[in-house]
Amino acid sequence: SSFHGSVWVQMQTVTLIPGDGIGPEISAAVVKIFDAAKAPVQWEERNVTAIKGPGGKWMIPADAKESMDRSKIGLKGPLKTPIAAGHPSMNLLLRKTFDLYANVRPCVSIEGYRTPYTDVDLVTIRENTEGEYSGIEHVIVDGVVQSIKLITEDASRRIAEYAFEYARNNQRSSVTAVHKANIMRMSDGLFLRKCREVAENFKDVKFTEMYLDTVCLNMVQDPTQFDVLVMPNLYGDILSDLCAGLIGGLGVTPSGNIGANGVAIFESVHGTAPDIAGLDLANPTALLLSGVMMLRHMGLHQYAAKIQTACFDTIKEKKVLTKDLGGNSKCSEFTTEICRRVQDLA
Amino acid sequence: MAAHSAVLSVSRIINPIWGRHLGNTVKVFGTTLTSHRNKTLHVPPPAKYGGRHTVTLIPGDGIGPELLSHVVEVFRFSCVPVDFEVVHVNSALEAEDDIDNAITAIRRNGVALKGNIETKHTMPPSMKSRNNLLRTSLDLYANVMHCQSLPGVQTRHRNIDIMIIRENTEGEYSSLEHESVSGVVECLKIITRSNSLRIAEYAFQLAREKGRRRVTAVHKANIMKLGDGLFLQCCREVASGYPDITFDSMIVDNTTMQLVSKPQQFDVMVMPNLYGNVVSNVCAGLVGGPGLVPGANYGRDYAVFETATRNTGKSVAGKNIANPTAMLLASCMMLDHLKLYNYANLIRNAVLTTMNETRLHTADLGGQGTTSEVVQSIMRIIQSKGQLTADI
């Protein structure tokens, strides 16, 4: 605990994974802003570059795993997967290690960062462990390849429950299941059935079903009609990126991964941008908004609101913006401006 | 690939007797040669009954029947030499007799115009989507959709002109599913070399024919390394035979992100079945909605025309507010296929004039017009062109 102003506040530990490329600088920016907001967060920095464990299996370093298992909350910058490293994608490794079954992406239009779409306010919740990304593929005969899409009752129920709980906890009014059960009768049919069953226990949240193609069609015409969307892996991948595109791209989109055993890792989903790494040009917005999502998950709503408001106001003001947002300020200047606003809001 | 063209042109020029001697060589280049044939030696079904074509008409569910009745009305009014053989398909029945009849009728006539047939979820999983059954039975391997920004329609993005070619028979729509253990369902996505080559060949041929500069393959080969990897490899192979056309590839999630921010960068896109579903619906939404874009399904021997986004439109059925544009433009595509170009252009121009100049829009475009008003306007424009017309 620490003394904040006039009250004792319980400090919560968060495992910070700066990542590669622009990772370290945007992580530093986020730490600085959290500091200015006096958020009761204690950072534990860890590196997750894969190492070969006993038995030749790739795994994340033991101290990183231990820290995450203890703190239960993580904030991660972008990770690179070197081509010839021999180990699988780092993100995949993290997903498997902590059974991160739900990927949550809230997409909210940012006032001040104009896109053709205004008033977007939706959340995509994507099943992150199975579906089309099971990685099970075979060559049957030369020239014929079969990829297997796996849908299980347990995973479908788990993601549906998470979606409805999220809707309830965040005051969202409806959950829409996205599927293609007219074509994939059994697999998406199972997914849909589980969603319907779970919906029975959450009568306070409205439940609808919509075909993937109809969602895509309507999303680009009127995204305001959507609230929370829940779907299997592939559709989730496509739709979450589609929605990120609506609000301005991966540079401003937060993302969170929820795992079993209460673990939650929040991350920025853009790349490592090696061409601008170390040049103080990066935009920390995506990681910052993921941090805000994290604060909300931790129940620290007023800090979350303060930091988010400061960030959005800075962007709306258009005086201090990084290059990708249309300005020509440095990352440090952008960060300082947000810190100033946060302190003013206190 | 240059060798293929050489074989084709040679066999066309020289004597049919020689052509038979080249028979074996022709067979080796099987699918690529037939798709060449489809484009260049494009034989429409024989006009029967005194110069009039017969086309199968499948009304389908939802707004299908009313939109198709308008098409029939406009054709009758414009004295188009096309007769419709109507085949109904009842989506509520489990038996496949209806859809089999429809397929036989299309085999007989060679060309069809259809509305979407609903797939009810209450039916057991063994009952497959009727639309899918039709496409696979007739081997309509290419779904072609041309999305263009229309001057009379207000959209967020302007100057969009994208052709989407979607593999129509395999991929995720193979309908091969099983439940190995209770609660664990596997769904197979099949990608074959021959179908991927076929669709890539079709895409590049079409791009060349229409004078397009760039073909983009949409895939997810970073995750589905073998399946989409094979598709991508086939596209690259075909691309090497078309040095005048630029070929690149893009991952599907990035593609959707690019489509909503900068759709003008895309020219021709080719992709497997499911991504085609997503991308075509996104593009249709970008140019103004499902009521505007026509779609065509081409096979080696048959062609079926419908609206691009294949909606049943249950919520607007029977209310006289549906947009007839997509279905009418689809019927114009059909007339082009039948080589009745004058009639096709006549109707198409009338539809586009109503859309862009008189700006009579239905509710989906934010207007007040009813379906009948729009159709009346189209017929009036056709009449004003001075061609032979029946009474209104």
Short mmCIF file of C-alpha atoms in Angstrom, two decimals, chain B:
data_model
loop_
_atom_site.label_atom_id
_atom_site.label_comp_id
_atom_site.label_asym_id
_atom_site.label_seq_id
_atom_site.Cartn_x
_atom_site.Cartn_y
_atom_site.Cartn_z
CA MET B 1 1.40 -20.41 -69.63
CA ALA B 2 2.43 -18.83 -72.93
CA ALA B 3 2.53 -22.34 -74.31
CA HIS B 4 -1.13 -22.82 -73.35
CA SER B 5 -2.17 -19.76 -75.30
CA ALA B 6 -0.13 -20.98 -78.25
CA VAL B 7 -1.87 -24.34 -78.20
CA LEU B 8 -5.25 -22.67 -78.01
CA SER B 9 -4.69 -20.19 -80.81
CA VAL B 10 -3.20 -22.86 -83.04
CA SER B 11 -6.05 -25.25 -82.46
CA ARG B 12 -8.53 -22.51 -83.23
CA ILE B 13 -6.95 -21.45 -86.49
CA ILE B 14 -6.24 -24.82 -88.01
CA ASN B 15 -8.62 -27.38 -89.39
CA PRO B 16 -10.99 -29.16 -86.98
CA ILE B 17 -9.49 -32.48 -88.11
CA TRP B 18 -6.12 -31.36 -86.88
CA GLY B 19 -7.80 -30.19 -83.74
CA ARG B 20 -8.75 -33.77 -82.97
CA HIS B 21 -5.14 -34.87 -83.37
CA LEU B 22 -4.17 -32.32 -80.80
CA GLY B 23 -6.78 -33.90 -78.57
CA ASN B 24 -4.33 -35.48 -76.16
CA THR B 25 -2.31 -32.34 -75.76
CA VAL B 26 -5.48 -30.41 -75.10
CA LYS B 27 -6.50 -32.81 -72.34
CA VAL B 28 -3.19 -32.33 -70.50
CA PHE B 29 -3.88 -28.65 -70.10
CA GLY B 30 -7.43 -29.57 -69.13
CA THR B 31 -8.82 -26.99 -66.78
CA THR B 32 -6.80 -24.00 -67.91
CA LEU B 33 -7.77 -24.63 -71.50
CA THR B 34 -11.45 -24.88 -70.74
CA SER B 35 -11.43 -21.63 -68.85
CA HIS B 36 -9.78 -20.06 -71.89
CA ARG B 37 -12.59 -21.59 -73.89
CA ASN B 38 -15.13 -20.18 -71.51
CA LYS B 39 -13.88 -16.69 -72.15
CA THR B 40 -12.93 -16.75 -75.79
CA LEU B 41 -15.13 -19.40 -77.41
CA HIS B 42 -17.95 -18.51 -75.10
CA VAL B 43 -20.94 -20.41 -76.47
CA PRO B 44 -24.29 -19.28 -75.13
CA PRO B 45 -27.02 -21.86 -74.79
CA PRO B 46 -28.83 -22.43 -78.09
CA ALA B 47 -31.72 -20.06 -78.68
CA LYS B 48 -34.77 -22.20 -79.11
CA TYR B 49 -38.33 -21.65 -80.16
CA GLY B 50 -37.87 -19.13 -82.87
CA GLY B 51 -34.94 -17.09 -81.62
CA ARG B 52 -36.05 -16.80 -78.01
CA HIS B 53 -33.86 -17.97 -75.11
CA THR B 54 -35.19 -19.95 -72.22
CA VAL B 55 -33.81 -19.13 -68.78
CA THR B 56 -34.50 -20.92 -65.52
CA LEU B 57 -35.99 -18.66 -62.86
CA ILE B 58 -35.77 -19.65 -59.18
CA PRO B 59 -37.76 -17.18 -57.06
CA GLY B 60 -36.35 -18.28 -53.70
CA ASP B 61 -37.50 -16.75 -50.41
CA GLY B 62 -37.90 -13.32 -48.90
CA ILE B 63 -37.60 -10.55 -51.48
CA GLY B 64 -36.59 -12.95 -54.27
CA PRO B 65 -40.06 -13.53 -55.70
CA GLU B 66 -41.06 -9.85 -55.84
CA LEU B 67 -37.75 -8.67 -57.32
CA LEU B 68 -37.79 -11.39 -59.94
CA SER B 69 -41.37 -10.56 -60.86
CA HIS B 70 -40.18 -7.02 -61.56
CA VAL B 71 -37.42 -8.40 -63.77
CA VAL B 72 -39.99 -10.41 -65.70
CA GLU B 73 -42.14 -7.30 -65.97
CA VAL B 74 -39.30 -5.17 -67.34
CA PHE B 75 -38.27 -7.88 -69.79
CA ARG B 76 -41.82 -8.27 -71.06
CA PHE B 77 -42.13 -4.50 -71.41
CA SER B 78 -38.87 -4.18 -73.32
CA CYS B 79 -39.75 -7.14 -75.55
CA VAL B 80 -36.62 -9.03 -74.56
CA PRO B 81 -36.58 -12.43 -76.36
CA VAL B 82 -36.23 -14.40 -73.15
CA ASP B 83 -38.75 -16.83 -71.70
CA PHE B 84 -38.56 -17.88 -68.09
CA GLU B 85 -39.00 -21.40 -66.82
CA VAL B 86 -40.00 -20.92 -63.20
CA VAL B 87 -38.86 -23.58 -60.72
CA HIS B 88 -39.86 -23.26 -57.08
CA VAL B 89 -37.67 -24.56 -54.27
CA ASN B 90 -39.33 -25.05 -50.92
CA SER B 91 -36.73 -24.39 -48.22
CA ALA B 92 -38.90 -25.98 -45.55
CA LEU B 93 -38.71 -29.47 -46.99
CA GLU B 94 -35.93 -31.87 -46.09
CA ALA B 95 -36.22 -33.81 -49.32
CA GLU B 96 -33.91 -32.70 -52.08
CA ASP B 97 -36.40 -33.16 -54.94
CA ASP B 98 -37.06 -29.45 -55.36
CA ILE B 99 -33.44 -28.47 -55.64
CA ASP B 100 -32.74 -31.43 -57.92
CA ASN B 101 -35.49 -30.23 -60.25
CA ALA B 102 -33.98 -26.77 -60.25
CA ILE B 103 -30.54 -28.13 -61.05
CA THR B 104 -31.92 -30.24 -63.89
CA ALA B 105 -33.73 -27.22 -65.28
CA ILE B 106 -30.51 -25.21 -65.21
CA ARG B 107 -28.64 -28.00 -66.96
CA ARG B 108 -31.31 -27.97 -69.60
CA ASN B 109 -31.31 -24.22 -70.16
CA GLY B 110 -27.70 -23.42 -69.29
CA VAL B 111 -28.55 -20.10 -67.64
CA ALA B 112 -30.50 -19.15 -64.53
CA LEU B 113 -31.60 -16.13 -62.55
CA LYS B 114 -32.28 -16.78 -58.88
CA GLY B 115 -33.28 -15.35 -55.58
CA ASN B 116 -31.72 -16.58 -52.34
CA ILE B 117 -33.12 -19.77 -50.82
CA GLU B 118 -33.31 -19.61 -47.07
CA THR B 119 -31.49 -22.16 -44.89
CA LYS B 120 -33.56 -22.75 -41.80
CA HIS B 121 -31.62 -23.46 -38.61
CA THR B 122 -34.38 -25.61 -37.22
CA MET B 123 -33.66 -28.28 -39.78
CA PRO B 124 -31.12 -31.00 -38.91
CA PRO B 125 -27.49 -30.38 -39.87
CA SER B 126 -27.67 -33.05 -42.56
CA MET B 127 -29.82 -30.72 -44.61
CA LYS B 128 -27.32 -28.66 -46.56
CA SER B 129 -27.77 -25.14 -47.82
CA ARG B 130 -29.74 -25.30 -51.06
CA ASN B 131 -27.80 -22.46 -52.60
CA ASN B 132 -24.52 -24.22 -51.84
CA LEU B 133 -25.85 -27.47 -53.29
CA LEU B 134 -26.77 -25.70 -56.48
CA ARG B 135 -23.36 -24.10 -56.82
CA THR B 136 -21.41 -27.27 -56.21
CA SER B 137 -23.60 -29.55 -58.34
CA LEU B 138 -23.28 -27.28 -61.33
CA ASP B 139 -19.61 -26.61 -60.54
CA LEU B 140 -20.10 -22.84 -60.68
CA TYR B 141 -16.57 -22.26 -59.61
CA ALA B 142 -16.25 -18.50 -60.04
CA ASN B 143 -18.33 -15.92 -58.23
CA VAL B 144 -17.76 -12.54 -59.82
CA MET B 145 -18.78 -9.26 -58.33
CA HIS B 146 -18.02 -5.78 -59.59
CA CYS B 147 -18.31 -3.02 -56.99
CA GLN B 148 -18.37 0.47 -58.34
CA SER B 149 -19.18 3.74 -56.68
CA LEU B 150 -22.31 5.17 -58.26
CA PRO B 151 -22.51 8.95 -58.66
CA GLY B 152 -26.08 9.08 -57.41
CA VAL B 153 -25.47 7.21 -54.18
CA GLN B 154 -24.04 8.90 -51.10
CA THR B 155 -21.31 6.83 -49.46
CA ARG B 156 -18.40 7.52 -47.15
CA HIS B 157 -15.84 6.47 -49.75
CA ARG B 158 -15.74 7.57 -53.36
CA ASN B 159 -14.12 6.21 -56.52
CA ILE B 160 -14.30 2.58 -55.62
CA ASP B 161 -13.91 0.15 -58.52
CA ILE B 162 -13.12 -3.34 -57.34
CA MET B 163 -13.71 -6.69 -59.04
CA ILE B 164 -13.94 -9.58 -56.65
CA ILE B 165 -13.44 -13.11 -57.85
CA ARG B 166 -14.26 -15.69 -55.27
CA GLU B 167 -13.75 -19.42 -55.42
CA ASN B 168 -17.27 -20.73 -55.18
CA THR B 169 -17.19 -24.46 -54.62
CA GLU B 170 -14.67 -25.56 -52.01
CA GLY B 171 -12.77 -24.05 -49.12
CA GLU B 172 -14.75 -23.62 -45.94
CA TYR B 173 -18.01 -24.33 -47.74
CA SER B 174 -17.24 -27.97 -48.34
CA SER B 175 -19.97 -28.91 -45.86
CA LEU B 176 -17.85 -31.72 -44.48
CA GLU B 177 -18.38 -31.83 -40.75
CA HIS B 178 -18.46 -34.50 -38.11
CA GLU B 179 -18.75 -34.82 -34.39
CA SER B 180 -16.02 -37.29 -33.42
CA VAL B 181 -16.75 -37.09 -29.72
CA SER B 182 -19.80 -35.51 -28.16
CA GLY B 183 -19.10 -31.81 -27.86
CA VAL B 184 -16.17 -31.75 -30.28
CA VAL B 185 -16.98 -30.83 -33.87
CA GLU B 186 -14.56 -30.80 -36.76
CA CYS B 187 -15.26 -28.88 -39.93
CA LEU B 188 -13.02 -29.53 -42.91
CA LYS B 189 -11.76 -26.79 -45.16
CA ILE B 190 -10.57 -28.27 -48.43
CA ILE B 191 -8.23 -26.49 -50.78
CA THR B 192 -7.19 -28.24 -53.96
CA ARG B 193 -4.51 -27.37 -56.44
CA SER B 194 -6.77 -27.79 -59.45
CA ASN B 195 -9.54 -25.52 -58.15
CA SER B 196 -7.06 -22.90 -56.98
CA LEU B 197 -5.35 -22.89 -60.37
CA ARG B 198 -8.72 -22.70 -62.05
CA ILE B 199 -9.93 -19.70 -60.11
CA ALA B 200 -6.60 -17.91 -60.40
CA GLU B 201 -6.64 -18.47 -64.15
CA TYR B 202 -10.16 -17.13 -64.32
CA ALA B 203 -9.18 -14.05 -62.34
CA PHE B 204 -6.19 -13.20 -64.50
CA GLN B 205 -8.12 -13.85 -67.72
CA LEU B 206 -10.89 -11.55 -66.57
CA ALA B 207 -8.39 -8.91 -65.47
CA ARG B 208 -6.73 -8.99 -68.87
CA GLU B 209 -10.04 -8.88 -70.71
CA LYS B 210 -11.23 -5.88 -68.74
CA GLY B 211 -7.88 -4.11 -68.94
CA ARG B 212 -7.22 -4.20 -65.21
CA ARG B 213 -3.70 -3.66 -63.91
CA ARG B 214 -3.46 -5.51 -60.64
CA VAL B 215 -4.65 -8.70 -59.03
CA THR B 216 -4.48 -9.11 -55.26
CA ALA B 217 -4.79 -12.51 -53.65
CA VAL B 218 -6.41 -12.44 -50.22
CA HIS B 219 -5.39 -15.20 -47.82
CA LYS B 220 -4.40 -16.17 -44.30
CA ALA B 221 -1.36 -18.23 -45.15
CA ASN B 222 0.57 -17.11 -42.07
CA ILE B 223 -1.83 -19.20 -39.97
CA MET B 224 -3.22 -21.75 -42.44
CA LYS B 225 0.15 -22.50 -43.93
CA LEU B 226 -0.77 -25.53 -45.98
CA GLY B 227 -4.29 -24.62 -47.09
CA ASP B 228 -4.00 -20.96 -47.94
CA GLY B 229 -0.33 -21.55 -48.69
CA LEU B 230 -1.37 -23.81 -51.55
CA PHE B 231 -3.89 -21.26 -52.79
CA LEU B 232 -1.28 -18.52 -52.77
CA GLN B 233 1.25 -20.69 -54.52
CA CYS B 234 -1.23 -21.48 -57.29
CA CYS B 235 -2.00 -17.80 -57.72
CA ARG B 236 1.71 -17.04 -58.04
CA GLU B 237 2.14 -19.75 -60.64
CA VAL B 238 -0.68 -18.39 -62.74
CA ALA B 239 0.57 -14.83 -62.24
CA SER B 240 3.90 -15.71 -63.80
CA GLY B 241 2.05 -16.31 -67.06
CA TYR B 242 0.61 -12.80 -67.08
CA PRO B 243 3.59 -10.46 -66.87
CA ASP B 244 1.46 -7.50 -67.92
CA ILE B 245 -0.58 -7.74 -64.72
CA THR B 246 0.88 -6.93 -61.30
CA PHE B 247 0.26 -9.55 -58.67
CA ASP B 248 0.41 -9.06 -54.93
CA SER B 249 -1.12 -10.65 -51.89
CA MET B 250 -2.59 -9.43 -48.64
CA ILE B 251 -3.66 -11.08 -45.43
CA VAL B 252 -7.42 -11.00 -44.97
CA ASP B 253 -7.54 -9.05 -41.72
CA ASN B 254 -5.28 -6.37 -43.10
CA THR B 255 -7.42 -6.37 -46.24
CA THR B 256 -10.59 -5.54 -44.33
CA MET B 257 -8.76 -2.81 -42.45
CA GLN B 258 -7.50 -1.33 -45.71
CA LEU B 259 -10.94 -1.61 -47.30
CA VAL B 260 -12.56 0.61 -44.68
CA SER B 261 -9.83 3.21 -44.79
CA LYS B 262 -8.53 3.23 -48.38
CA PRO B 263 -10.64 1.06 -50.69
CA GLN B 264 -9.41 2.90 -53.78
CA GLN B 265 -6.14 0.97 -53.67
CA PHE B 266 -7.76 -2.29 -54.78
CA ASP B 267 -8.29 -3.35 -58.37
CA VAL B 268 -9.03 -7.05 -58.85
CA MET B 269 -9.10 -9.39 -55.89
CA VAL B 270 -9.10 -13.17 -55.91
CA MET B 271 -9.66 -15.35 -52.87
CA PRO B 272 -11.00 -18.59 -51.43
CA ASN B 273 -14.61 -19.02 -50.47
CA LEU B 274 -15.00 -17.67 -46.94
CA TYR B 275 -12.78 -14.61 -47.33
CA GLY B 276 -14.72 -13.96 -50.50
CA ASN B 277 -17.88 -13.88 -48.45
CA VAL B 278 -16.44 -11.33 -46.04
CA VAL B 279 -14.71 -9.13 -48.60
CA SER B 280 -17.63 -9.06 -51.03
CA ASN B 281 -20.02 -8.02 -48.27
CA VAL B 282 -17.65 -5.32 -47.04
CA CYS B 283 -17.28 -3.96 -50.58
CA ALA B 284 -21.01 -4.08 -51.21
CA GLY B 285 -21.51 -2.11 -48.01
CA LEU B 286 -18.91 0.42 -49.08
CA VAL B 287 -20.60 1.23 -52.40
CA GLY B 288 -24.07 1.60 -50.96
CA GLY B 289 -25.52 -1.66 -49.74
CA PRO B 290 -26.95 -5.00 -50.77
CA GLY B 291 -29.55 -3.49 -53.03
CA LEU B 292 -27.09 -2.22 -55.58
CA VAL B 293 -24.60 -4.86 -56.55
CA PRO B 294 -25.29 -7.77 -58.92
CA GLY B 295 -23.37 -11.01 -58.77
CA ALA B 296 -22.70 -13.81 -61.20
CA ASN B 297 -21.69 -17.42 -60.71
CA TYR B 298 -19.86 -18.90 -63.68
CA GLY B 299 -19.01 -22.48 -64.33
CA ARG B 300 -17.61 -24.14 -67.39
CA ASP B 301 -21.03 -24.93 -68.82
CA TYR B 302 -23.54 -22.97 -66.77
CA ALA B 303 -24.08 -19.49 -65.43
CA VAL B 304 -26.35 -18.39 -62.61
CA PHE B 305 -27.06 -14.75 -61.85
CA GLU B 306 -28.26 -13.28 -58.56
CA THR B 307 -27.67 -10.36 -56.22
CA ALA B 308 -24.06 -10.23 -55.05
CA THR B 309 -24.68 -10.43 -51.31
CA ARG B 310 -27.27 -13.21 -51.56
CA ASN B 311 -29.65 -11.81 -48.96
CA THR B 312 -33.09 -13.22 -48.37
CA GLY B 313 -34.23 -9.83 -47.09
CA LYS B 314 -36.97 -11.26 -44.92
CA SER B 315 -37.37 -8.03 -42.99
CA VAL B 316 -38.32 -6.04 -46.08
CA ALA B 317 -40.19 -8.75 -47.99
CA GLY B 318 -43.69 -8.01 -49.20
CA LYS B 319 -43.52 -4.32 -48.29
CA ASN B 320 -42.69 -2.90 -51.71
CA ILE B 321 -39.59 -1.18 -50.34
CA ALA B 322 -36.84 -3.48 -51.57
CA ASN B 323 -34.29 -2.08 -53.99
CA PRO B 324 -34.72 -3.71 -57.41
CA THR B 325 -31.40 -2.40 -58.76
CA ALA B 326 -29.22 -5.39 -57.88
CA MET B 327 -31.56 -7.93 -59.39
CA LEU B 328 -32.15 -5.85 -62.52
CA LEU B 329 -28.43 -5.35 -63.03
CA ALA B 330 -27.96 -9.10 -62.51
CA SER B 331 -30.50 -9.72 -65.26
CA CYS B 332 -28.50 -7.36 -67.50
CA MET B 333 -25.38 -9.42 -66.79
CA MET B 334 -27.41 -12.43 -67.85
CA LEU B 335 -28.41 -10.74 -71.09
CA ASP B 336 -24.74 -9.98 -71.75
CA HIS B 337 -23.97 -13.64 -71.21
CA LEU B 338 -26.68 -14.52 -73.75
CA LYS B 339 -25.09 -12.01 -76.15
CA LEU B 340 -28.24 -9.85 -76.15
CA TYR B 341 -26.07 -6.78 -75.65
CA ASN B 342 -28.51 -4.17 -76.91
CA TYR B 343 -31.22 -5.20 -74.49
CA ALA B 344 -28.66 -5.43 -71.68
CA ASN B 345 -27.42 -1.89 -72.27
CA LEU B 346 -30.94 -0.55 -72.68
CA ILE B 347 -32.10 -1.84 -69.32
CA ARG B 348 -28.82 -1.13 -67.57
CA ASN B 349 -28.77 2.49 -68.71
CA ALA B 350 -32.36 2.96 -67.64
CA VAL B 351 -31.56 1.55 -64.17
CA LEU B 352 -28.47 3.71 -63.76
CA THR B 353 -30.26 6.81 -65.01
CA THR B 354 -32.98 6.31 -62.43
CA MET B 355 -30.31 5.82 -59.78
CA ASN B 356 -27.99 8.66 -60.69
CA GLU B 357 -30.04 11.28 -62.48
CA THR B 358 -33.61 11.15 -61.35
CA ARG B 359 -32.33 10.01 -57.94
CA LEU B 360 -35.41 8.01 -57.23
CA HIS B 361 -34.10 5.94 -54.33
CA THR B 362 -35.65 3.24 -52.20
CA ALA B 363 -35.51 3.25 -48.40
CA ASP B 364 -32.19 1.40 -48.14
CA LEU B 365 -30.52 4.37 -49.86
CA GLY B 366 -32.34 6.85 -47.69
CA GLY B 367 -35.02 7.68 -50.23
CA GLN B 368 -38.78 7.57 -50.22
CA GLY B 369 -39.48 5.62 -53.39
CA THR B 370 -41.24 2.29 -53.46
CA THR B 371 -40.02 -0.63 -55.53
CA SER B 372 -42.88 -0.21 -58.02
CA GLU B 373 -42.14 3.49 -58.46
CA VAL B 374 -38.52 2.76 -59.28
CA VAL B 375 -39.50 0.04 -61.76
CA GLN B 376 -42.08 2.35 -63.39
CA SER B 377 -39.41 5.01 -63.75
CA ILE B 378 -37.06 2.51 -65.37
CA MET B 379 -39.74 1.42 -67.81
CA ARG B 380 -40.57 5.00 -68.69
CA ILE B 381 -36.92 5.67 -69.51
CA ILE B 382 -36.81 2.55 -71.66
CA GLN B 383 -39.92 3.69 -73.50
CA SER B 384 -38.44 7.13 -74.10
CA LYS B 385 -35.52 5.56 -75.97
CA GLY B 386 -37.84 4.81 -78.85
CA GLN B 387 -37.43 1.04 -78.89
CA LEU B 388 -40.27 -1.36 -79.34
CA THR B 389 -42.12 -1.79 -76.03
CA ALA B 390 -45.27 -3.51 -74.85
CA ASP B 391 -47.94 -1.54 -72.98
CA ILE B 392 -47.07 -0.42 -69.44
#
